[in-house]
Amino acid sequence: MNAIRNHVQIVGNLGRDPEVQTTTTGKKRVKITVACSDSYTSKDGKRVENTEWFNISLWDGLATIAEKFLTKGSQVAISGRLSNRNWTDKEGKKHFATDIVVADLLMLGGAKKAA
């Protein structure tokens, strides 16, 4: 049962090119955003599409793969865990964000980086 307590899986498309960062300790992190769309028919018979955006973090080896092979529009399947973070900016305003920290990445197709 422990294996499913904090686990999320999504399939979607990158909304922008990967953003590469290196921490002060030398670890590589790549940030991406992934859009997942769902649709349904409303009571009045109209087709309604809803798109949700997710912040994604990839670390070390997966970060290197994402940096090398993913671009805006790439379709991916992601499995990972939710991670909440908060911080206070220079003006004293508090911010909160939830990321999916990737454990497994499957590249499904879509946009490709030029060689």
Short mmCIF file of C-alpha atoms in Angstrom, two decimals:
data_model
loop_
_atom_site.label_atom_id
_atom_site.label_comp_id
_atom_site.label_asym_id
_atom_site.label_seq_id
_atom_site.Cartn_x
_atom_site.Cartn_y
_atom_site.Cartn_z
CA MET A 1 0.00 0.00 0.00
CA ASN A 2 2.90 2.43 0.60
CA ALA A 3 3.72 2.41 -3.12
CA ILE A 4 0.57 4.36 -4.02
CA ARG A 5 0.36 6.97 -1.26
CA ASN A 6 1.98 9.85 -3.14
CA HIS A 7 1.94 8.79 -6.76
CA VAL A 8 0.73 10.56 -9.87
CA GLN A 9 0.73 9.64 -13.57
CA ILE A 10 -0.03 11.99 -16.44
CA VAL A 11 0.17 12.00 -20.22
CA GLY A 12 0.42 15.32 -22.00
CA ASN A 13 2.43 17.74 -24.12
CA LEU A 14 5.20 20.14 -23.16
CA GLY A 15 4.07 23.76 -23.14
CA ARG A 16 7.59 25.15 -23.57
CA ASP A 17 11.16 24.02 -24.09
CA PRO A 18 12.87 22.52 -21.02
CA GLU A 19 14.49 24.99 -18.61
CA VAL A 20 17.87 23.71 -17.37
CA GLN A 21 19.20 24.67 -13.93
CA THR A 22 22.17 23.59 -11.84
CA THR A 23 21.92 23.75 -8.06
CA THR A 24 24.67 25.15 -5.85
CA THR A 25 25.64 21.54 -5.07
CA GLY A 26 26.05 20.74 -8.78
CA LYS A 27 22.85 18.71 -9.29
CA LYS A 28 21.08 19.20 -12.62
CA ARG A 29 17.38 20.04 -12.62
CA VAL A 30 15.15 20.49 -15.64
CA LYS A 31 11.78 22.22 -15.30
CA ILE A 32 9.00 21.65 -17.82
CA THR A 33 5.29 22.33 -17.98
CA VAL A 34 2.92 19.66 -19.28
CA ALA A 35 -0.62 20.24 -20.51
CA CYS A 36 -3.22 17.50 -20.09
CA SER A 37 -6.56 17.93 -21.84
CA ASP A 38 -9.89 16.34 -21.09
CA SER A 39 -13.24 16.84 -22.77
CA TYR A 40 -16.87 16.15 -22.02
CA THR A 41 -20.33 16.94 -23.36
CA SER A 42 -22.26 19.53 -21.35
CA LYS A 43 -25.96 19.23 -20.48
CA ASP A 44 -26.84 21.35 -23.52
CA GLY A 45 -24.91 18.99 -25.84
CA LYS A 46 -21.86 21.18 -26.42
CA ARG A 47 -18.38 19.68 -26.41
CA VAL A 48 -16.27 21.27 -23.64
CA GLU A 49 -12.49 20.90 -23.48
CA ASN A 50 -10.54 21.55 -20.30
CA THR A 51 -6.74 21.79 -20.14
CA GLU A 52 -4.79 21.49 -16.89
CA TRP A 53 -1.13 22.60 -16.65
CA PHE A 54 1.39 20.86 -14.40
CA ASN A 55 4.84 21.97 -13.24
CA ILE A 56 7.33 19.12 -13.62
CA SER A 57 10.83 18.67 -12.16
CA LEU A 58 13.36 16.17 -13.51
CA TRP A 59 16.66 15.57 -11.75
CA ASP A 60 20.12 14.27 -12.73
CA GLY A 61 19.92 11.52 -15.39
CA LEU A 62 16.29 12.19 -16.29
CA ALA A 63 17.13 15.90 -16.49
CA THR A 64 19.89 15.14 -19.01
CA ILE A 65 17.49 13.05 -21.13
CA ALA A 66 14.82 15.77 -21.03
CA GLU A 67 17.34 18.46 -21.97
CA LYS A 68 18.61 16.43 -24.91
CA PHE A 69 15.40 15.02 -26.38
CA LEU A 70 12.36 17.10 -25.33
CA THR A 71 11.07 20.32 -26.86
CA LYS A 72 7.85 22.31 -26.80
CA GLY A 73 5.04 20.08 -28.08
CA SER A 74 6.70 16.76 -27.18
CA GLN A 75 4.23 14.21 -25.84
CA VAL A 76 5.31 12.46 -22.63
CA ALA A 77 4.01 10.03 -20.04
CA ILE A 78 5.21 10.88 -16.55
CA SER A 79 5.08 8.96 -13.31
CA GLY A 80 6.24 10.56 -10.07
CA ARG A 81 5.30 12.14 -6.78
CA LEU A 82 3.79 15.47 -5.76
CA SER A 83 6.06 17.95 -4.00
CA ASN A 84 4.88 21.20 -2.39
CA ARG A 85 7.17 24.18 -1.96
CA ASN A 86 6.77 27.65 -0.57
CA TRP A 87 8.91 30.76 -0.40
CA THR A 88 8.76 34.43 0.44
CA ASP A 89 9.84 36.93 -2.22
CA LYS A 90 11.83 40.14 -1.71
CA GLU A 91 8.62 42.10 -1.07
CA GLY A 92 7.58 39.68 1.70
CA LYS A 93 4.82 38.03 -0.33
CA LYS A 94 4.38 34.28 0.25
CA HIS A 95 4.22 31.94 -2.75
CA PHE A 96 3.18 28.29 -2.98
CA ALA A 97 3.67 25.77 -5.78
CA THR A 98 3.14 22.08 -6.38
CA ASP A 99 5.46 20.15 -8.72
CA ILE A 100 5.49 16.61 -9.97
CA VAL A 101 8.94 15.16 -9.30
CA VAL A 102 9.53 12.58 -12.03
CA ALA A 103 10.50 8.99 -11.25
CA ASP A 104 9.78 7.57 -14.73
CA LEU A 105 9.62 9.31 -18.11
CA LEU A 106 8.33 7.86 -21.36
CA MET A 107 8.74 9.92 -24.53
CA LEU A 108 5.70 9.28 -26.74
CA GLY A 109 6.44 11.52 -29.70
CA GLY A 110 5.65 14.97 -30.96
CA ALA A 111 8.15 17.74 -31.48
CA LYS A 112 11.79 16.75 -31.87
CA LYS A 113 14.96 18.75 -31.42
CA ALA A 114 16.97 19.40 -34.58
CA ALA A 115 20.26 17.46 -34.72
#
